[in-house]
């Protein structure tokens, strides 16, 4: 079939010189993720787009004298991976300073990384990370860190290690700098009870308390200096490309970081496509009026396929923003009325919505409101999306389908599976219900909600979806899906969830040349190796943005 298409192209377009691709990748296993999930051998690229996909002979014959050739030597190629919900720009403000544990499944290795960072830093300098891991991911020794242990690693440097939004481990110097002392009341801004202490009132070096509790510490940690922000953002994007990620749905595109991305775009060097989810959430009834006005004047889709703003989100009315580790929610009618007023404005303005919705009662309550809104302002073609949805059930998915809604699924269990099993017991095995989502036929995609709530590595997410195992290997999910469906959810379905289905998500003629060459074959390796897959080359718009050899 592809061969036919190529022949038509060769005959119908002239002259041959302008037809020749700039680049041909051949001798590969091109996992196109097109509608038939077809596999090809070669791909031709001209400018920033894919012009042909097919067999080696069909594609190589398109080469002109100036066509660059890359021999894939049998390697597998997939479309550039898309994360439908990641707080990417915010991460730039700390990335260069953070000591990240994403994908680190050995405690010994984590300790070595801490030692190396201590050695490379000056006394008094903070060593920290803000989420993206949990100690249960360490296969060799899954224990929490103690202040004594962290003091031994770096006695004269403050250390703060934040596990997702669950808790933060501190050493003595960090506690001292934060004002956490024995026999002294907690500093006023700490959430009551969040500073854990033993029976003699000695602080244990743990601040626990979901997003609100852990943020008190995170907000006090030093950000990268303004003159280092661009370098930090560049390191962040490089790490994303190294992981195989090329496009991002980004809640709250930070105003301090976005200009850097815009500058790179103008220079032709931007290697991350950023689709912003924007809009300030109201926090009380007074703010609802303001929010409704803002929504009426909000203009989306003013950008392009590198930077755009595409959704209102991710919060509509902040009192109904589910915390991460709450077991249950109880949305009140007066709160829901405010939520509905804002959501009604969004529907009336014809805007897409991408809203944080996690706990079962919250999802039901939001769907009640949306069904009411839908009678007045149909939302069918607006791409309204519920995000995270770890607690969603089959009945709710059916209601969403009837409304023409979609799901951005961000499995927090990838790092928090063990914690979630403590809280939800057997129910955690269905969080999120990936098989139910897949079998329902609803359009849904995979993302992480990184880089604090979750780790960001897509092959760790794909591994979780296929094996049900969290980072480190503990089985935490029974609702697994096929590796094909998982890949579709991380590419083509996510392209739809960032309004780029005509440009991204599969390797097909006419689409943008975003693709990833892998060190092993995603389709045939044992499923326990999916997490170990490493990109060897990542391309965005026909440009090589990561090359493992360099
Ligand atoms: Zn969220």
mmCIF file of C-alpha atoms in Angstrom, residues 28 44 47 60 73 79 88 148 163 166 168 184-185 190 241 300 309 323 348 380 456 491 506 531 547:
data_model
loop_
_atom_site.group_PDB
_atom_site.id
_atom_site.type_symbol
_atom_site.label_atom_id
_atom_site.label_comp_id
_atom_site.label_asym_id
_atom_site.label_seq_id
_atom_site.Cartn_x
_atom_site.Cartn_y
_atom_site.Cartn_z
ATOM 1 C CA UNK A 28 14.802 -0.056 10.457
ATOM 2 C CA UNK A 44 11.875 9.900 4.124
ATOM 3 C CA UNK A 47 12.042 19.970 5.773
ATOM 4 C CA UNK A 60 15.835 4.669 -0.906
ATOM 5 C CA UNK A 73 20.769 -1.178 11.457
ATOM 6 C CA UNK A 79 6.709 8.414 16.927
ATOM 7 C CA UNK A 88 7.246 21.134 32.271
ATOM 8 C CA UNK A 148 21.299 10.620 60.599
ATOM 9 C CA UNK A 163 8.746 11.915 47.573
ATOM 10 C CA UNK A 166 3.672 12.598 50.000
ATOM 11 C CA UNK A 168 9.928 15.290 52.413
ATOM 12 C CA UNK A 184 10.037 24.242 69.712
ATOM 13 C CA UNK A 185 6.667 24.786 68.042
ATOM 14 C CA UNK A 190 3.831 24.531 58.243
ATOM 15 C CA UNK A 241 14.442 14.421 24.499
ATOM 16 C CA UNK A 300 -6.889 29.984 22.406
ATOM 17 C CA UNK A 309 -2.452 27.519 24.243
ATOM 18 C CA UNK A 323 -5.426 16.596 46.793
ATOM 19 C CA UNK A 348 -20.572 29.282 26.412
ATOM 20 C CA UNK A 380 -19.627 17.582 22.262
ATOM 21 C CA UNK A 456 8.580 11.718 33.875
ATOM 22 C CA UNK A 491 1.507 8.945 20.935
ATOM 23 C CA UNK A 506 2.253 8.695 14.133
ATOM 24 C CA UNK A 531 11.292 0.108 31.339
ATOM 25 C CA UNK A 547 21.973 11.553 19.817
#
